[in-house]
């Protein structure tokens, strides 16, 4: 037999038994996006490499190591890889905001999307090369209230999905006014203990010292003694951070201050946050994260506009749900339409009428014996069978309760109500 090519490493097929949880998570995200007055946007799955380099940063992992580059066809203008599959959606949304001149619309503008992201990372449980995020972004809202609102929204999402034990981690990394002093303090501190840093961190110490705090293999004692960004905040950044905290306190949202939370993308200013589920903190696998990026629109060529948002990893949310034994919602009762005769037109007509009445219908298109069709219906999980061709009156069908083994003849128009009334729908 010919060998079947396998799915690429770090990708997964999501099969029907898992899609029920996906449907639940996506519907919670959609419904919350709507209730929190976000508007849906879609951006391309690939963008110019330059866009990611100028937003996430040349020295971020996603740009330096994890880009899935895309080249045009042989002989085309773009034969060399000029694009990359999006590693994250914020840069694309901000690009679209600038490109379409959305700043003229009355703001703040609130956008959401659900979509696939791509990072060429080393695959492991919870870390994939293709994964899905629910992303929310707010452009043009500088005040602290939206920071608290987004954190509350993310926590509500986890609660509505049924995930328990989620903690918000919070930090402020300051802005262009106060971060240079913090950077300097970090360089000074880590330069003294350089021999205890990983090769990656030693390299980063010169080009992007905040990322040393982000190194999963950083010695915890060194991390604990490191300078803390909140001790370096300038007055406006400190006031913003204090306000975010008191708003969260006022809302009853629990959080912990996490001094190592500098985030892996360079565009952040001030507030940064991440969500962890109990038991997974050690693996540095956040369920989701986000923060403020007040300089990004301008850095990408737009007018100065503040921004804040989050990206919640849906794969990891679903993993947490499965680990916590959360059952997907049950579908409505399944009705099989089978035939006592070979009249397939009559069978399809019955299917259509039942579906119009809101019934979930799975037809049997075979002409095998009725007993075999009923057996197959039960095996496929049908609770009921509608038998076409056994009825005595013109607009009637026979409805069979496959669990009880009882059947009755009734008008086709009464089937949906009869099933709903039985309490087994
Ligand atoms: P991020 O922290 O890079 O932020 O990713 C957000 C979430 O995506 C992570 O917390 C995680 O749940 C999920 N994720 C990331 N990489 C992987 C992976 N390889 N496999 C599975 N899940 C993964 C951002 O992407 C920012 N754009 C968030 C943001 C929006 N900040 C402001 N606005």
Coordinates of C-alpha atoms and ligand atoms in Angstrom, one line a residue:
X1 CA 0.0 0.0 0.0
X2 CA 1.2 3.5 -0.7
X3 CA 2.5 5.5 2.3
X4 CA 0.3 8.3 3.4
X5 CA 2.1 11.6 4.0
X6 CA 1.7 12.6 7.7
X7 CA 0.5 15.9 9.0
X8 CA 3.4 18.4 9.5
X9 CA 5.2 18.2 12.8
X10 CA 3.7 20.6 15.4
X11 CA 0.2 20.6 13.7
X12 CA -2.8 18.6 14.6
X13 CA -6.0 17.3 13.1
X14 CA -8.9 18.2 15.2
X15 CA -11.3 15.3 14.9
X16 CA -15.0 15.3 15.7
X17 CA -14.7 14.1 19.3
X18 CA -12.6 17.3 20.0
X19 CA -14.5 19.7 17.8
X20 CA -17.4 19.8 20.3
X21 CA -15.2 21.6 22.8
X22 CA -13.8 23.9 20.1
X23 CA -17.3 24.8 19.2
X24 CA -18.1 25.7 22.8
X25 CA -15.0 27.8 23.2
X26 CA -15.5 29.6 19.9
X27 CA -19.1 30.4 20.7
X28 CA -18.2 31.7 24.2
X29 CA -15.5 34.0 22.6
X30 CA -17.9 35.2 19.9
X31 CA -20.7 35.9 22.3
X32 CA -18.4 37.8 24.7
X33 CA -16.9 39.8 21.8
X34 CA -20.3 40.9 20.9
X35 CA -21.5 41.6 24.5
X36 CA -18.3 43.7 25.1
X37 CA -19.0 45.6 21.9
X38 CA -16.0 44.5 19.9
X39 CA -16.3 44.4 16.1
X40 CA -15.0 41.5 14.0
X41 CA -12.1 41.9 11.7
X42 CA -10.2 39.5 9.5
X43 CA -6.6 40.1 8.3
X44 CA -4.5 37.9 5.9
X45 CA -2.8 34.8 7.3
X46 CA 0.5 36.1 5.8
X47 CA 2.0 39.6 5.9
X48 CA 5.3 41.2 5.0
X49 CA 8.2 40.0 7.2
X50 CA 9.0 43.6 7.8
X51 CA 5.7 44.2 9.5
X52 CA 6.6 41.6 12.2
X53 CA 10.2 42.8 12.5
X54 CA 9.0 46.3 13.1
X55 CA 6.3 45.4 15.6
X56 CA 7.3 42.2 17.6
X57 CA 10.9 43.3 17.2
X58 CA 14.0 41.9 15.3
X59 CA 15.3 40.2 18.5
X60 CA 12.0 38.7 19.6
X61 CA 11.8 34.9 19.4
X62 CA 8.9 35.0 17.0
X63 CA 10.9 37.0 14.5
X64 CA 14.4 35.8 15.2
X65 CA 13.7 32.0 15.4
X66 CA 10.0 31.2 14.7
X67 CA 9.0 32.8 11.4
X68 CA 7.3 30.6 8.8
X69 CA 8.6 32.4 5.7
X70 CA 6.5 32.3 2.6
X71 CA 8.0 32.8 -0.9
X72 CA 6.2 33.6 -4.2
X73 CA 6.2 31.2 -7.1
X74 CA 9.4 30.5 -9.0
X75 CA 10.1 33.4 -11.4
X76 CA 7.7 35.7 -9.6
X77 CA 8.7 39.1 -8.1
X78 CA 8.4 37.6 -4.7
X79 CA 10.4 34.5 -5.4
X80 CA 12.5 35.3 -2.3
X81 CA 10.6 34.9 1.0
X82 CA 9.2 38.4 1.7
X83 CA 6.2 37.3 3.7
X84 CA 5.7 35.2 6.8
X85 CA 2.6 33.4 8.1
X86 CA 1.4 35.5 10.9
X87 CA 2.9 34.5 14.3
X88 CA 0.4 36.8 16.1
X89 CA -2.5 39.1 14.9
X90 CA -1.8 42.4 16.6
X91 CA 0.6 43.7 14.0
X92 CA -1.8 42.9 11.1
X93 CA -4.7 44.5 12.9
X94 CA -2.7 47.7 13.5
X95 CA -1.5 47.6 9.9
X96 CA -5.1 47.4 8.7
X97 CA -6.1 50.3 11.0
X98 CA -3.5 52.5 9.5
X99 CA -3.9 51.3 5.9
X100 CA -7.7 52.0 5.9
X101 CA -7.4 55.3 7.8
X102 CA -9.7 54.0 10.5
X103 CA -8.4 56.7 12.9
X104 CA -11.1 59.0 11.3
X105 CA -13.8 56.9 12.8
X106 CA -15.1 57.9 16.2
X107 CA -13.0 55.9 18.7
X108 CA -11.9 54.1 20.6
X109 CA -12.1 51.2 18.2
X110 CA -12.5 47.7 19.4
X111 CA -11.7 44.7 17.2
X112 CA -11.7 41.0 17.6
X113 CA -10.8 37.9 15.6
X114 CA -10.4 34.2 16.0
X115 CA -7.8 32.7 13.8
X116 CA -4.7 30.5 13.1
X117 CA -1.2 31.7 14.1
X118 CA 2.0 30.1 13.1
X119 CA 5.3 29.8 14.9
X120 CA 8.2 27.6 14.0
X121 CA 8.8 26.5 17.6
X122 CA 10.0 23.2 19.0
X123 CA 6.7 21.3 19.3
X124 CA 5.6 19.8 22.6
X125 CA 2.3 19.4 24.5
X126 CA 0.6 22.8 24.4
X127 CA 3.1 24.3 22.0
X128 CA 2.3 23.9 18.3
X129 CA 3.5 25.3 15.0
X130 CA -0.1 26.1 14.1
X131 CA -2.4 27.2 16.9
X132 CA -5.5 29.3 17.3
X133 CA -6.0 32.6 19.2
X134 CA -9.0 34.6 20.2
X135 CA -7.6 38.2 19.9
X136 CA -9.2 41.5 21.1
X137 CA -7.6 44.9 20.5
X138 CA -8.6 48.4 21.5
X139 CA -7.1 51.4 19.7
X140 CA -7.3 54.9 20.9
X141 CA -8.2 54.3 24.6
X142 CA -5.4 55.6 26.8
X143 CA -7.2 55.4 30.2
X144 CA -6.7 52.6 32.7
X145 CA -10.3 51.4 32.7
X146 CA -9.9 49.5 29.5
X147 CA -6.8 47.6 30.9
X148 CA -9.0 46.4 33.8
X149 CA -11.9 45.7 31.4
X150 CA -9.8 43.5 29.2
X151 CA -8.4 41.5 32.1
X152 CA -11.9 41.1 33.4
X153 CA -13.1 39.9 30.0
X154 CA -10.4 37.3 29.7
X155 CA -11.2 35.9 33.2
X156 CA -14.8 35.8 32.3
X157 CA -14.0 33.9 29.2
X158 CA -12.2 31.2 31.2
X159 CA -15.1 31.1 33.7
X160 CA -17.7 30.8 30.9
X161 CA -15.7 28.0 29.4
X162 CA -15.8 26.3 32.8
X163 CA -12.0 26.4 33.4
X164 CA -11.3 26.9 37.1
X165 CA -8.1 28.0 38.9
X166 CA -7.0 30.7 36.4
X167 CA -4.8 33.4 37.8
X168 CA -4.1 36.7 36.1
X169 CA -0.4 37.8 36.4
X170 CA 0.1 41.6 36.1
X171 CA 3.0 43.9 35.7
X172 CA 3.9 47.3 34.3
X173 CA 7.1 47.7 32.2
X174 CA 6.9 51.5 31.9
X175 CA 7.3 53.5 28.7
X176 CA 10.0 55.3 26.7
X177 CA 10.5 57.8 29.6
X178 CA 11.2 55.4 32.4
X179 CA 12.2 52.1 30.8
X180 CA 15.8 53.2 29.9
X181 CA 16.7 53.4 33.6
X182 CA 15.2 50.0 34.2
X183 CA 17.1 48.5 31.3
X184 CA 20.3 50.0 32.6
X185 CA 19.7 48.6 36.0
X186 CA 19.0 45.2 34.5
X187 CA 22.2 45.2 32.4
X188 CA 24.3 46.2 35.4
X189 CA 22.7 43.5 37.6
X190 CA 23.0 40.7 35.1
X191 CA 26.4 41.7 33.8
X192 CA 27.8 40.9 37.3
X193 CA 26.5 37.3 37.1
X194 CA 26.9 36.8 33.4
X195 CA 28.5 33.4 33.9
X196 CA 25.3 32.1 35.4
X197 CA 23.1 33.1 32.4
X198 CA 22.2 30.9 29.4
X199 CA 24.0 31.6 26.1
X200 CA 20.7 33.1 24.8
X201 CA 20.4 35.4 27.8
X202 CA 24.1 36.5 27.6
X203 CA 23.4 37.6 24.0
X204 CA 20.2 39.3 24.9
X205 CA 21.7 41.2 27.7
X206 CA 23.3 43.5 25.2
X207 CA 20.5 43.8 22.7
X208 CA 17.3 43.3 24.7
X209 CA 18.0 42.9 28.4
X210 CA 14.3 42.8 29.5
X211 CA 14.1 39.4 27.7
X212 CA 16.6 37.9 30.2
X213 CA 13.8 38.0 32.7
X214 CA 11.7 36.0 30.3
X215 CA 14.3 33.2 29.9
X216 CA 12.6 30.0 31.1
X217 CA 16.0 28.7 32.3
X218 CA 16.9 31.8 34.4
X219 CA 18.1 30.8 37.9
X220 CA 15.1 31.6 40.2
X221 CA 17.4 33.1 42.8
X222 CA 18.9 35.5 40.2
X223 CA 15.3 36.4 39.0
X224 CA 14.2 37.1 42.6
X225 CA 17.0 39.5 43.2
X226 CA 16.7 41.3 39.8
X227 CA 15.6 45.0 39.6
X228 CA 11.8 45.3 39.3
X229 CA 10.3 47.4 36.6
X230 CA 7.6 48.8 38.9
X231 CA 10.4 50.4 41.0
X232 CA 11.4 52.5 38.0
X233 CA 8.1 53.8 36.8
X234 CA 7.8 57.5 36.0
X235 CA 4.9 59.3 37.6
X236 CA 2.4 58.9 34.8
X237 CA 3.2 55.2 34.4
X238 CA 2.9 54.7 38.1
X239 CA -0.4 56.4 38.3
X240 CA -1.7 54.4 35.4
X241 CA -0.6 51.1 37.1
X242 CA -2.1 52.1 40.4
X243 CA -5.3 53.0 38.7
X244 CA -5.5 49.6 36.9
X245 CA -4.9 47.8 40.2
X246 CA -7.5 49.7 42.1
X247 CA -10.0 49.1 39.2
X248 CA -9.3 45.4 39.3
X249 CA -9.7 45.4 43.1
X250 CA -13.0 47.3 42.8
X251 CA -14.2 44.7 40.3
X252 CA -13.2 41.9 42.6
X253 CA -10.7 40.5 39.9
X254 CA -7.9 38.6 41.6
X255 CA -4.4 39.0 40.2
X256 CA -0.8 38.6 41.3
X257 CA 2.0 41.0 40.5
X258 CA 4.6 39.2 38.5
X259 CA 7.9 41.1 38.2
X260 CA 9.2 38.8 35.5
X261 CA 6.3 39.4 33.2
X262 CA 8.0 41.5 30.5
X263 CA 6.4 39.6 27.5
X264 CA 8.2 38.3 24.5
X265 CA 7.1 40.9 22.0
X266 CA 8.8 44.3 21.9
X267 CA 5.8 46.5 21.3
X268 CA 4.6 46.6 24.9
X269 CA 4.4 49.6 27.2
X270 CA 3.0 49.9 30.7
X271 CA 0.5 47.2 31.5
X272 CA 1.4 43.6 30.7
X273 CA -0.6 40.5 31.8
X274 CA -0.8 36.8 31.4
X275 CA -3.2 34.1 32.5
X276 CA -2.1 30.8 34.0
X277 CA -4.1 27.8 35.0
X278 CA -3.1 26.1 38.3
X279 CA -0.5 23.4 37.7
X280 CA 0.9 24.8 34.5
X281 CA 2.8 27.9 35.8
X282 CA 6.1 25.9 36.0
X283 CA 6.1 25.1 32.3
X284 CA 5.8 28.8 31.5
X285 CA 2.8 27.9 29.4
X286 CA 0.4 30.8 29.6
X287 CA -3.2 30.3 28.6
X288 CA -3.2 33.8 27.2
X289 CA -1.6 37.2 27.5
X290 CA -1.5 40.7 26.4
X291 CA -0.8 44.3 27.3
X292 CA -0.6 47.9 26.2
X293 CA 1.3 49.0 23.1
X294 CA 1.0 52.8 23.1
X295 CA 3.8 53.3 20.6
X296 CA 3.0 50.6 18.0
X297 CA 0.7 52.5 15.7
X298 CA 3.3 55.3 15.4
X299 CA 6.1 52.8 14.9
X300 CA 4.3 51.3 12.0
X301 CA 3.7 54.7 10.4
X302 CA 0.4 55.8 11.8
X303 CA -0.5 58.8 13.9
X304 CA 0.2 58.4 17.6
X305 CA -2.6 56.2 18.9
X306 CA -2.6 54.1 22.1
X307 CA -3.4 50.4 21.9
X308 CA -4.1 47.5 24.2
X309 CA -5.2 44.0 23.7
X310 CA -4.9 40.3 24.4
X311 CA -4.4 37.0 22.6
X312 CA -5.9 33.9 24.3
X313 CA -4.6 30.6 23.1
X314 CA -7.6 28.4 22.4
X315 CA -5.6 25.2 22.1
X316 CA -4.4 25.6 25.6
X317 CA -7.8 26.6 26.9
X318 CA -9.2 23.4 25.4
X319 CA -6.3 21.4 26.9
X320 CA -7.2 22.8 30.3
X321 CA -10.9 22.0 29.8
X322 CA -10.1 18.4 28.9
X323 CA -7.7 18.1 31.9
X324 CA -10.5 19.4 34.2
X325 CA -13.0 16.9 32.8
X326 CA -15.3 19.5 31.2
X327 CA -17.8 17.8 29.0
X328 CA -18.7 19.4 25.7
X329 CA -22.4 20.5 25.4
X330 CA -24.6 17.7 24.2
X331 CA -26.1 18.0 20.7
X332 CA -29.8 17.8 20.2
X333 CA -31.3 14.3 19.9
X334 CA -30.4 12.6 16.6
X335 CA -33.1 11.3 14.4
X336 CA -32.4 8.8 11.7
X337 CA -34.6 8.8 8.6
X338 CA -34.9 5.2 7.3
X339 CA -37.1 3.6 4.6
X340 CA -39.4 0.7 4.5
X341 CA -39.5 1.0 0.7
X342 CA -36.9 2.1 -2.0
X343 CA -38.6 5.5 -2.5
X344 CA -35.6 7.7 -1.8
X345 CA -37.4 10.9 -2.9
X346 CA -39.9 10.4 -0.1
X347 CA -37.1 9.8 2.4
X348 CA -35.3 13.0 1.3
X349 CA -38.5 15.0 1.4
X350 CA -39.1 13.8 5.0
X351 CA -35.5 14.8 5.9
X352 CA -36.0 18.3 4.5
X353 CA -39.3 18.8 6.3
X354 CA -37.8 17.7 9.7
X355 CA -34.7 19.8 9.3
X356 CA -36.9 22.8 8.5
X357 CA -38.6 22.1 11.9
X358 CA -35.2 22.2 13.6
X359 CA -34.6 18.5 14.0
X360 CA -31.1 17.1 13.6
X361 CA -31.4 14.4 10.9
X362 CA -29.1 11.7 9.6
X363 CA -30.6 9.9 6.6
X364 CA -30.0 6.3 5.5
X365 CA -29.7 6.3 1.7
X366 CA -29.4 2.5 1.4
X367 CA -32.0 0.1 0.2
X368 CA -31.0 -2.7 2.7
X369 CA -33.6 -4.3 4.9
X370 CA -35.4 -2.0 7.4
X371 CA -34.1 -4.0 10.4
X372 CA -30.5 -3.4 9.2
X373 CA -31.2 0.3 8.7
X374 CA -32.6 0.6 12.3
X375 CA -29.6 -1.3 13.7
X376 CA -27.2 1.1 11.9
X377 CA -29.2 4.1 13.2
X378 CA -28.9 3.0 16.8
X379 CA -25.2 2.4 16.3
X380 CA -24.7 5.9 14.9
X381 CA -26.2 7.3 18.1
X382 CA -29.7 8.0 16.9
X383 CA -32.3 8.2 19.7
X384 CA -35.2 8.1 17.2
X385 CA -35.9 6.8 13.7
X386 CA -38.5 8.1 11.3
X387 CA -39.6 5.2 9.1
X388 CA -40.8 6.3 5.7
X389 CA -43.1 4.0 3.8
X390 CA -44.7 2.1 6.7
X391 CA -47.4 4.7 7.3
X392 CA -51.0 4.2 6.5
X393 CA -52.2 7.8 6.1
X394 CA -51.0 10.3 3.4
X395 CA -49.0 12.9 5.4
X396 CA -48.0 10.5 8.2
X397 CA -44.7 8.8 9.2
X398 CA -43.8 6.2 11.7
X399 CA -41.7 7.5 14.6
X400 CA -39.8 4.8 16.5
X401 CA -38.2 5.3 19.9
X402 CA -35.0 3.3 19.5
X403 CA -34.3 3.1 23.2
X404 CA -37.8 1.9 24.2
X405 CA -38.4 -0.1 21.0
X406 CA -41.9 1.4 20.7
X407 CA -43.3 3.2 17.6
X408 CA -46.4 5.2 16.7
X409 CA -47.8 6.7 13.5
X410 CA -48.3 10.5 13.5
X411 CA -48.4 13.4 11.0
X412 CA -45.0 14.5 9.8
X413 CA -45.7 18.0 11.1
X414 CA -46.1 16.6 14.6
X415 CA -42.7 14.8 14.8
X416 CA -40.6 17.7 16.1
X417 CA -43.1 18.5 18.8
X418 CA -43.4 14.9 19.8
X419 CA -39.6 14.5 20.2
X420 CA -39.3 17.8 22.1
X421 CA -42.2 16.8 24.4
X422 CA -40.6 13.4 25.2
X423 CA -37.8 15.3 27.1
X424 CA -35.2 13.4 25.1
X425 CA -34.5 16.1 22.6
Ligands
LIG1 P1 1.6 35.8 23.0 O1 1.8 35.7 24.5 O2 2.7 35.6 22.1 O3 0.8 37.1 22.7 O4 0.5 34.7 22.6 C1 -0.8 34.7 23.2 C2 -1.2 33.2 23.6 O5 -1.1 32.4 22.4 C3 -0.3 32.5 24.5 O6 -0.5 32.9 25.9 C4 -0.6 31.1 24.3 O7 -1.8 30.7 24.9 C5 -0.9 31.1 22.8 N1 0.3 30.5 22.1 C6 1.4 31.2 21.7 N2 2.3 30.4 21.1 C7 1.7 29.2 21.0 C8 2.1 27.9 20.5 N3 3.3 27.8 19.9 N4 1.2 26.9 20.6 C9 0.1 27.0 21.2 N5 -0.4 28.2 21.8 C10 0.4 29.3 21.7 C11 0.5 37.6 21.4 O8 0.4 36.8 20.5 C12 0.0 39.0 21.4 N6 -0.4 39.3 20.0 C13 -1.1 39.2 22.4 C14 -1.6 40.6 22.3 C15 -2.7 41.1 21.7 N7 -1.0 41.7 22.9 C16 -1.7 42.8 22.6 N8 -2.7 42.4 21.9

